[in-house]
PDB file of C-alpha atoms in Angstrom:
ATOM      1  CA  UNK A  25      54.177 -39.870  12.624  1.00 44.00           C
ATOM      2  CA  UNK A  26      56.174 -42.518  10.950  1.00 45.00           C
ATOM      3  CA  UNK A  27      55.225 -42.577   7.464  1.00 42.00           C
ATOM      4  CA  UNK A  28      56.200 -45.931   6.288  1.00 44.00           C
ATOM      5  CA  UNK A  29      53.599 -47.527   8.887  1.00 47.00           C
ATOM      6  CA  UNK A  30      50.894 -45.324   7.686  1.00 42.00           C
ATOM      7  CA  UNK A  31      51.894 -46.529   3.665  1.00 41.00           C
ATOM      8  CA  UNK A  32      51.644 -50.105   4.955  1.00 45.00           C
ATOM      9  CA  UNK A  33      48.102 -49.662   6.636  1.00 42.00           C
ATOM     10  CA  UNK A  34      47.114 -48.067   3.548  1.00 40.00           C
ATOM     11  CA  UNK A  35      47.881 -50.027   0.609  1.00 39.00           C
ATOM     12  CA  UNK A  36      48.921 -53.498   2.258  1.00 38.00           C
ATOM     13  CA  UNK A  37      51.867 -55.561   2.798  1.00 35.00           C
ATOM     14  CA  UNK A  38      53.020 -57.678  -0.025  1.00 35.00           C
ATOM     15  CA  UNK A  39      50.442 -56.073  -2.612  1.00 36.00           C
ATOM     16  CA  UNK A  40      48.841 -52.859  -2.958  1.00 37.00           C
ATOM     17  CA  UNK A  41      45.415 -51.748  -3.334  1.00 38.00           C
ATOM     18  CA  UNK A  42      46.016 -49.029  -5.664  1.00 41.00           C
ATOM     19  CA  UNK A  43      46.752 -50.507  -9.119  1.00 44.00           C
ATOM     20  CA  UNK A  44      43.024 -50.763  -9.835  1.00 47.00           C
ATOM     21  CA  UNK A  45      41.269 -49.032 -12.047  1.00 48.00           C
ATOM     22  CA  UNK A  46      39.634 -47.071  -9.314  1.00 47.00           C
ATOM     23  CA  UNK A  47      42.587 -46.373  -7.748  1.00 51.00           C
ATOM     24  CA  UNK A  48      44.192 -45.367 -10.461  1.00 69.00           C
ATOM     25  CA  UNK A  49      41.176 -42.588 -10.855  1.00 69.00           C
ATOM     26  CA  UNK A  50      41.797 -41.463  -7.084  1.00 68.00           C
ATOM     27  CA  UNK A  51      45.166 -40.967  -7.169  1.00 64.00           C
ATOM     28  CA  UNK A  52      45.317 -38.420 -10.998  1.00 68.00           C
ATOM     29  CA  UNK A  53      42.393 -36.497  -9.527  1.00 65.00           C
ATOM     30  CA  UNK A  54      44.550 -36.183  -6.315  1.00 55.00           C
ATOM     31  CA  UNK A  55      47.517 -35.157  -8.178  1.00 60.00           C
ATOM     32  CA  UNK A  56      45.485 -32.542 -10.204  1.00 66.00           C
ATOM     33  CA  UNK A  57      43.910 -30.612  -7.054  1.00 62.00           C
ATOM     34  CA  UNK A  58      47.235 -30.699  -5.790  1.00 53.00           C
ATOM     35  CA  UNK A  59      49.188 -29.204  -8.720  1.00 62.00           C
ATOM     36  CA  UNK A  60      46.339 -26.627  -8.588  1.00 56.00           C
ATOM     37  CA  UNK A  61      47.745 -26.028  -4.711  1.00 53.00           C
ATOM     38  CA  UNK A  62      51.093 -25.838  -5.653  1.00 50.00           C
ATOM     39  CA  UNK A  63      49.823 -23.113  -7.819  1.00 57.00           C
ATOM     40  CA  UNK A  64      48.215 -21.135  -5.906  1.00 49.00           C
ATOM     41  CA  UNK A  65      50.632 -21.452  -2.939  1.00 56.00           C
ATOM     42  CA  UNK A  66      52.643 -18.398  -1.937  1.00 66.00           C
ATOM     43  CA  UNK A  67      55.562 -20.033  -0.162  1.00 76.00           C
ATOM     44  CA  UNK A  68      58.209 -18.148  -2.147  1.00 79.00           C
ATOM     45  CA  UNK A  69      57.367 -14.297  -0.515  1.00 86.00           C
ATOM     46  CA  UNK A  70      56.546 -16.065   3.021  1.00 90.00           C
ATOM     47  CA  UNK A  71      58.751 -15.226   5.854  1.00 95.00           C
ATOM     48  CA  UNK A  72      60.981 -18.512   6.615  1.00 95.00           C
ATOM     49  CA  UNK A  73      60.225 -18.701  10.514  1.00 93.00           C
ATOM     50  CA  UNK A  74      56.707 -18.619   8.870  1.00 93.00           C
ATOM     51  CA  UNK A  75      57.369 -21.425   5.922  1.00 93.00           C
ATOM     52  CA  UNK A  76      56.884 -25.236   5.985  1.00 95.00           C
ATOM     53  CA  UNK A  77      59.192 -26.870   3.555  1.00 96.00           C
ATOM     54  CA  UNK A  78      59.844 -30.714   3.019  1.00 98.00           C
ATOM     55  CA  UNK A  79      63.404 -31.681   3.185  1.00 99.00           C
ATOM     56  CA  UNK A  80      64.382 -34.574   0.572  1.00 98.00           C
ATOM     57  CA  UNK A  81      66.608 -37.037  -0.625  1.00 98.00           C
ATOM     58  CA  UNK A  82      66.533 -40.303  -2.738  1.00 98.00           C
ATOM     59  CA  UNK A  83      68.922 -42.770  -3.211  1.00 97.00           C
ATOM     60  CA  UNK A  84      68.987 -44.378  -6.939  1.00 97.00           C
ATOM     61  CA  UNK A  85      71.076 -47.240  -8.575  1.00 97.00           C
ATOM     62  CA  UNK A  86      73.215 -44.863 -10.574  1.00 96.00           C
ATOM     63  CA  UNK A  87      72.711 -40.901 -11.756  1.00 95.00           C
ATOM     64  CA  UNK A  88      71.157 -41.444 -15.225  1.00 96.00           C
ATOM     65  CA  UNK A  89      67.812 -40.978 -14.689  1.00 97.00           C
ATOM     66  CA  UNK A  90      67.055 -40.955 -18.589  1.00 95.00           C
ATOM     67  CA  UNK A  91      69.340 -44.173 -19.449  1.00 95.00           C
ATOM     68  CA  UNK A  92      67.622 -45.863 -16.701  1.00 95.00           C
ATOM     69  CA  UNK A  93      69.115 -45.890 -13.099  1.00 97.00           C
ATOM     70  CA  UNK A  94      66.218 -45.720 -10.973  1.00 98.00           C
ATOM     71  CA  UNK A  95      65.025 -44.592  -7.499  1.00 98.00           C
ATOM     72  CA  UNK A  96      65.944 -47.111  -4.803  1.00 98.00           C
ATOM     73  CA  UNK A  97      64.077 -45.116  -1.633  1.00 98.00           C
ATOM     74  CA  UNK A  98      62.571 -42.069  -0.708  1.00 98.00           C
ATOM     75  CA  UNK A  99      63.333 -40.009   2.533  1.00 98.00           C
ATOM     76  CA  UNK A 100      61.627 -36.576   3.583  1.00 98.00           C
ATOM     77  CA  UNK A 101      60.958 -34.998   6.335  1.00 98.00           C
ATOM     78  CA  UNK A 102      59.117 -31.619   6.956  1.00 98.00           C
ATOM     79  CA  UNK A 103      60.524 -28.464   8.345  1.00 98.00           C
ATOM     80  CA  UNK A 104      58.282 -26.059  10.151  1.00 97.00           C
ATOM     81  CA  UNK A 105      59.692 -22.565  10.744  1.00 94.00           C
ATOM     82  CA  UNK A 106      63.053 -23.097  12.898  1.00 93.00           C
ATOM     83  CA  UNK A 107      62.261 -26.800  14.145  1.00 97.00           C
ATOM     84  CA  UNK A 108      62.650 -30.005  11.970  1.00 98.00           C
ATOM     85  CA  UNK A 109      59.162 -31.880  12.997  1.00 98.00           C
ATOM     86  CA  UNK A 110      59.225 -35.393  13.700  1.00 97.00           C
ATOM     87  CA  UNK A 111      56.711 -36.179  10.554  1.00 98.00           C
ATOM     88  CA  UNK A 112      58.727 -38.055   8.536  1.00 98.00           C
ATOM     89  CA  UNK A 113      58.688 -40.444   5.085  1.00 98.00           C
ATOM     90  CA  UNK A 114      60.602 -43.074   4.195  1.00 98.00           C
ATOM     91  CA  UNK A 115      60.102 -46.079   1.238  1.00 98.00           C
ATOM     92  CA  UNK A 116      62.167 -48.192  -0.608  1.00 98.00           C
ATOM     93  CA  UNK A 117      60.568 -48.992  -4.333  1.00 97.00           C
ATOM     94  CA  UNK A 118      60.731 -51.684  -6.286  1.00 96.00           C
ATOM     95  CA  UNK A 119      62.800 -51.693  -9.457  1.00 96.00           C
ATOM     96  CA  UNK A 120      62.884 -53.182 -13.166  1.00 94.00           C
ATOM     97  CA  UNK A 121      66.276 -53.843 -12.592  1.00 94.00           C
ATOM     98  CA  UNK A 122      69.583 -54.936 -10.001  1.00 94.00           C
ATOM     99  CA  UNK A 123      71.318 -53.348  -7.342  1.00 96.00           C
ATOM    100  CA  UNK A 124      75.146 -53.595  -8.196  1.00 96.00           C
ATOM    101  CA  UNK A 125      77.710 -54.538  -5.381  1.00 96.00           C
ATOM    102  CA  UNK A 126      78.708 -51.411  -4.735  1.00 96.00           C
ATOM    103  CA  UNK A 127      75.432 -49.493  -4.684  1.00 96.00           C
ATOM    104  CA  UNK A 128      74.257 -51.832  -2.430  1.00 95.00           C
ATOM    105  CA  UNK A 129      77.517 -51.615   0.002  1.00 95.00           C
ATOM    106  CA  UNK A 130      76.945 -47.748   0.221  1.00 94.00           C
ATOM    107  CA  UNK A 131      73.688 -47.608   0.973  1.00 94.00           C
ATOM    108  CA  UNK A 132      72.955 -50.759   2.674  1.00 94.00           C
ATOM    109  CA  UNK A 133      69.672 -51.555   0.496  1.00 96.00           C
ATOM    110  CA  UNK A 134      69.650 -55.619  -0.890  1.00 96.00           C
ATOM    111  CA  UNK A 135      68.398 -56.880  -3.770  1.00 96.00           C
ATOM    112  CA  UNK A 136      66.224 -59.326  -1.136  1.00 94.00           C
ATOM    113  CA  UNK A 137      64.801 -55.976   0.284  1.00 93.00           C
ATOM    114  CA  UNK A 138      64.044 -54.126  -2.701  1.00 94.00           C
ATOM    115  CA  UNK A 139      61.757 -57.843  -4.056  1.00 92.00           C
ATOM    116  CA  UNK A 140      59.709 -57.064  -1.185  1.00 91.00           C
ATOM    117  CA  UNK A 141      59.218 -53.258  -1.633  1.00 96.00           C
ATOM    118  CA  UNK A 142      56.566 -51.117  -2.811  1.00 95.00           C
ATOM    119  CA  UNK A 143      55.897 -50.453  -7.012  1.00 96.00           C
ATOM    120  CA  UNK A 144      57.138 -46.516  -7.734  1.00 97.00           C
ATOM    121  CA  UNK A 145      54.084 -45.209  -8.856  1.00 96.00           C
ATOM    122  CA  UNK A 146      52.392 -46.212  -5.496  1.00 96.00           C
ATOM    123  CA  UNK A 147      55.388 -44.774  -3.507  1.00 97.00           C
ATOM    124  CA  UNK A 148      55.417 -41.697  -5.252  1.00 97.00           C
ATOM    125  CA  UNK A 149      51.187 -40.944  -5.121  1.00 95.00           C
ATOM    126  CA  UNK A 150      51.674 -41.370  -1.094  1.00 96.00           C
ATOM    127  CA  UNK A 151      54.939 -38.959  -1.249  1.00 98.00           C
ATOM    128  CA  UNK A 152      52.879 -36.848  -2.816  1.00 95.00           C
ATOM    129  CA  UNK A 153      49.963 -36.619  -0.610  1.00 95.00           C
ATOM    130  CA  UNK A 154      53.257 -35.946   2.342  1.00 97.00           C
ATOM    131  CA  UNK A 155      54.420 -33.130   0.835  1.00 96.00           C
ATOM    132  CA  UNK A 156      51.259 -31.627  -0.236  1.00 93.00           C
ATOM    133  CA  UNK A 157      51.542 -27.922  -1.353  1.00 87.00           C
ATOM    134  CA  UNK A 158      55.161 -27.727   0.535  1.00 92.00           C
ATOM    135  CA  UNK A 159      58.512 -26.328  -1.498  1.00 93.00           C
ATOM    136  CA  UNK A 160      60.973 -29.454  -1.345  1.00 97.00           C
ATOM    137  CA  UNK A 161      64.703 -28.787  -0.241  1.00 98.00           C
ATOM    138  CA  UNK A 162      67.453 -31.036  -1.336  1.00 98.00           C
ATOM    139  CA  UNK A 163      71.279 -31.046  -1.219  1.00 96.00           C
ATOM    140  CA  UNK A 164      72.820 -30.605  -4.968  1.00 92.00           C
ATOM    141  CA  UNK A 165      68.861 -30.975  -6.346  1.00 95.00           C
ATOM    142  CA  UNK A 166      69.912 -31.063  -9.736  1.00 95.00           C
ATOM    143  CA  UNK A 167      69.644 -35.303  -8.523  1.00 96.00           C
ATOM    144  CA  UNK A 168      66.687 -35.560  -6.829  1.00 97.00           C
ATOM    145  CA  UNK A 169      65.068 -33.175  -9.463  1.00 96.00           C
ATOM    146  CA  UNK A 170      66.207 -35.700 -12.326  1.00 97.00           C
ATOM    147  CA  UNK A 171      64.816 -38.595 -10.678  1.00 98.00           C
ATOM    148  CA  UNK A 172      61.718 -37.142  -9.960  1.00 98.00           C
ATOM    149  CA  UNK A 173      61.261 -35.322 -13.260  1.00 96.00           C
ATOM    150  CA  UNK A 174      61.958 -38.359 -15.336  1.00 98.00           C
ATOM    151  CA  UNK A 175      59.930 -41.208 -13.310  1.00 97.00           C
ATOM    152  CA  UNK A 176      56.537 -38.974 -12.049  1.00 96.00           C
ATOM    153  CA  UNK A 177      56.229 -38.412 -16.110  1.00 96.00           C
ATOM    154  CA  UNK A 178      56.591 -41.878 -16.638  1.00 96.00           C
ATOM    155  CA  UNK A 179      54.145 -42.626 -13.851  1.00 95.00           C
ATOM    156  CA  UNK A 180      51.586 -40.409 -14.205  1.00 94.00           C
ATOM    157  CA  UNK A 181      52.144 -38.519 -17.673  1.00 93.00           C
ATOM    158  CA  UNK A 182      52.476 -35.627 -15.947  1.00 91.00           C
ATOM    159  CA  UNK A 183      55.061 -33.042 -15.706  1.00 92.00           C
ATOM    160  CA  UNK A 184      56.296 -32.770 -12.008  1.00 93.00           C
ATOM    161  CA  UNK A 185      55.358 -29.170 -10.236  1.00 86.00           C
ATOM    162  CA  UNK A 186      57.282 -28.600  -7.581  1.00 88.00           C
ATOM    163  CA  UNK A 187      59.743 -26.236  -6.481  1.00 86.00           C
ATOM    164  CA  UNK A 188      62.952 -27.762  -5.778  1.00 93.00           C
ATOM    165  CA  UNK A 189      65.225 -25.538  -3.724  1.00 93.00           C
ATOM    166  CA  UNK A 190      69.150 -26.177  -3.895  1.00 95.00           C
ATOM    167  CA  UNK A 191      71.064 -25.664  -0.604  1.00 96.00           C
ATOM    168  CA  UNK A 192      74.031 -25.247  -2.661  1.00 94.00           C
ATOM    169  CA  UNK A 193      72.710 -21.386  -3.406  1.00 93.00           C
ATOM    170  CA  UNK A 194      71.904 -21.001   0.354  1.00 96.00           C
ATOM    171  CA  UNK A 195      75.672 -21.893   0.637  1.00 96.00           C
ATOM    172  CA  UNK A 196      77.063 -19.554  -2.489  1.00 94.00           C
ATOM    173  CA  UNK A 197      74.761 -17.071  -0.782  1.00 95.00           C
ATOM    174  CA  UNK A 198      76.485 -17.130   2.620  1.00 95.00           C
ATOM    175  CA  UNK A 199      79.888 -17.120   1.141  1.00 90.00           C
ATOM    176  CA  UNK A 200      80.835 -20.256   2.125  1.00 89.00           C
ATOM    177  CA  UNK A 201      83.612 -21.445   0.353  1.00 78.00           C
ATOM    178  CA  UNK A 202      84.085 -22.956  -2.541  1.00 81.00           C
ATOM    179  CA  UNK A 203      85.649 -25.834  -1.547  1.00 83.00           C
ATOM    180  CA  UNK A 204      82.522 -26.923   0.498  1.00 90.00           C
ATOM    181  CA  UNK A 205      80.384 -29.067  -1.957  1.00 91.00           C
ATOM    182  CA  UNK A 206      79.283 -32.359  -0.771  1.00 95.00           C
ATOM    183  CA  UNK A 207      76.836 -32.998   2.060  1.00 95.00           C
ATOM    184  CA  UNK A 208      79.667 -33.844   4.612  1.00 96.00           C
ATOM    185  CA  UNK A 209      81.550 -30.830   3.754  1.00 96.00           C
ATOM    186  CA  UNK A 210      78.591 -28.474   4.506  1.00 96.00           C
ATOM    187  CA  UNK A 211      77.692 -30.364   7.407  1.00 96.00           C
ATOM    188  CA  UNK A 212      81.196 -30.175   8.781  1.00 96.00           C
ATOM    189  CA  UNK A 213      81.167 -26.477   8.011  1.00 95.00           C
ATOM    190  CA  UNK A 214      77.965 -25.991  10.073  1.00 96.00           C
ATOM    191  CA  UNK A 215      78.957 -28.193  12.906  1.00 96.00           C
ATOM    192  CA  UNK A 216      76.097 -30.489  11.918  1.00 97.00           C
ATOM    193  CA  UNK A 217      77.034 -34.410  13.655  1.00 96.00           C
ATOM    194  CA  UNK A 218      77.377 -36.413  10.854  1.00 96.00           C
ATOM    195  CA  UNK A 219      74.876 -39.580  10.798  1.00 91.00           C
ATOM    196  CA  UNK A 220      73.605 -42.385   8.616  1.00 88.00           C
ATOM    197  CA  UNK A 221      74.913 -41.181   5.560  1.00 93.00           C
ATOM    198  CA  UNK A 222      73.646 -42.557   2.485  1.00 90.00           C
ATOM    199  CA  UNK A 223      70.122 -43.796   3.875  1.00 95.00           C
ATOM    200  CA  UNK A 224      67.584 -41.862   2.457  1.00 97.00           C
ATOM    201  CA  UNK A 225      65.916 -40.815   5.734  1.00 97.00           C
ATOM    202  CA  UNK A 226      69.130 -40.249   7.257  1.00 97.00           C
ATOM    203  CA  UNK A 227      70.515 -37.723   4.411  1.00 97.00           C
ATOM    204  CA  UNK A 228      67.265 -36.075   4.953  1.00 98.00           C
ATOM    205  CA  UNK A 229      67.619 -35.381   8.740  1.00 98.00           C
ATOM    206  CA  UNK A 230      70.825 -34.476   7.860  1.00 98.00           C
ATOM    207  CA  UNK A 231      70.096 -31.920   5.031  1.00 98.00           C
ATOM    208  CA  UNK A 232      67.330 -30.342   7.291  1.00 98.00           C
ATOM    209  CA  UNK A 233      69.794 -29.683  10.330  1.00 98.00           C
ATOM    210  CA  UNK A 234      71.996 -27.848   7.655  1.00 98.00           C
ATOM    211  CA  UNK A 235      68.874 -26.319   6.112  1.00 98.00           C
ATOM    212  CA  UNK A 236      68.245 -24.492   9.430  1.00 98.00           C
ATOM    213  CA  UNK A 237      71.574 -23.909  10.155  1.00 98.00           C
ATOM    214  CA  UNK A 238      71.622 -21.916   6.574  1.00 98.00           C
ATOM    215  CA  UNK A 239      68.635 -20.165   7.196  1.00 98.00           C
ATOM    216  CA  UNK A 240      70.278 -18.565  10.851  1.00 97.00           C
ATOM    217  CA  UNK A 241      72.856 -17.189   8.605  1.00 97.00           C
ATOM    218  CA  UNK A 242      70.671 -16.267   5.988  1.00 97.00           C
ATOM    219  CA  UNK A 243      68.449 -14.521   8.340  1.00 97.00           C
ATOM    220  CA  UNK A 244      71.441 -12.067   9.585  1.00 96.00           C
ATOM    221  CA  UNK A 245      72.147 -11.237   5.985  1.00 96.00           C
ATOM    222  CA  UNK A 246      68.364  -9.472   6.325  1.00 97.00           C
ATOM    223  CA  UNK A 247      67.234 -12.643   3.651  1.00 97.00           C
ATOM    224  CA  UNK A 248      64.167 -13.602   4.845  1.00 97.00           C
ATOM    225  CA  UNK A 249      62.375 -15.629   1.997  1.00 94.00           C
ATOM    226  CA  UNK A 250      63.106 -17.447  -1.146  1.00 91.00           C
ATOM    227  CA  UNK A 251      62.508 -14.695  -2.904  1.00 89.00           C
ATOM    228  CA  UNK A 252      65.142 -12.606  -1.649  1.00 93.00           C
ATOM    229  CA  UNK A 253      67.663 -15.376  -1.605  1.00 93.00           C
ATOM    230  CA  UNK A 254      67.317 -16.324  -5.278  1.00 89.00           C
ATOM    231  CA  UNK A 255      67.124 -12.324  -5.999  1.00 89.00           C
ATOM    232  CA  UNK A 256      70.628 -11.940  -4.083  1.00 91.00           C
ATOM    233  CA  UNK A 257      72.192 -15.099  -5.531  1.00 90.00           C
ATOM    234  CA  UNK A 258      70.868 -14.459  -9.082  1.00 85.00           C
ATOM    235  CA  UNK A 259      72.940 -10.958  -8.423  1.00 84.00           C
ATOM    236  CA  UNK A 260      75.482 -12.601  -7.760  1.00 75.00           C
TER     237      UNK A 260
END
């Protein structure tokens, strides 16, 4: 399912339909039965080949979520078990401020796009409802975590639940070396083909390939949930 037509169908393009009072209603009582989910869920004691995680990346104006870069798209995509699924999300949002030169050069987004684009708050309510109760996986999430931390408060004056893993402890974990840090480094290590870098969607793919790739290893090392691979890299 591509996400981005579904978003379109459902809040309309050029406007949306959910800045409305109403709307506005739908969408906090949504995000209350869902933090309730994430409560409840039991994802970190569940057998990987038996998980569903969402795989994530943004792509922001600078890293300063609190002096005010701000997130230029969204890209997930949701990992079942051992396959990467084909469900996939993908935005761009529209921001307060500019896109400098060399943002936009790296990650392709325009100014002329980003006019067009959908308001945060109603990209991050339909994120939301795609990653339902799901742990999120991100490359280096102290980023993504940021972002999302800082702007879902501002949106919905609410502190964001999620779990956040970080493959960078799958990789510490695994012993990989030091010197592998950045998401072409890992995938490199991996043997992962390196592919529209610096697109939100495309990071994503990327990040889930290496995701699975860390969880082969993982599972030879007898780690078989996020339990035991926090316990073994807090031991560390």
């Amino acid at each position: 399912m591509n996400f981005s037509t579904l978003f379109r169908q459902l809040v309309g393009r050029g406007h949306t339909g959910l800045t409305n009072e109403v709307a506005s209603k739908e969408q906090m009582a949504y995000l209350r039965r869902l933090e309730k989910t994430v409560r409840l869920a039991r994802d970190f004691d569940q057998p990987f080949h038996q998980n569903e995680f969402v795989i994530l990346d943004i792509e922001t104006t600078g890293f300063e979520a609190l002096r005010g870069d701000e997130i230029l798209s969204i890209g997930a995509i949701k990992v079942r078990g051992n396959k990467v699924t084909t469900e996939q999300f993908y935005a761009l949002t529209k921001i307060q401020g500019w896109i400098s030169k060399e943002v936009e050069e790296l990650t392709g987004i325009t100014n002329k796009e980003i006019a067009n684009a959908f308001p945060l708050r109603d990209v991050l309510e339909q994120f939301m409802r795609f990653i339902g109760h799901r742990p999120l996986i991100a490359h280096h999430a102290q980023h993504e975590r940021d972002f999302l931390e800082t702007y879902y408060l501002k949106c919905f004056q609410k502190k964001f639940q999620h779990r956040i893993i970080d493959t960078h402890i799958a990789l510490q974990v695994c012993d990989v070396t030091s010197s592998v840090i950045t998401l072409d480094e890992a995938c490199t290590h991996y043997q992962v083909p390196i592919k529209n870098r610096h697109h939100a969607l495309g990071d994503a793919q990327l990040t889930a390939q290496l995701w699975l790739a860390l969880v082969e290893q993982l599972q030879e090392y007898d780690i078989n949930t996020l339990e035991q691979l926090y316990s073994q890299y807090i031991q560390r």
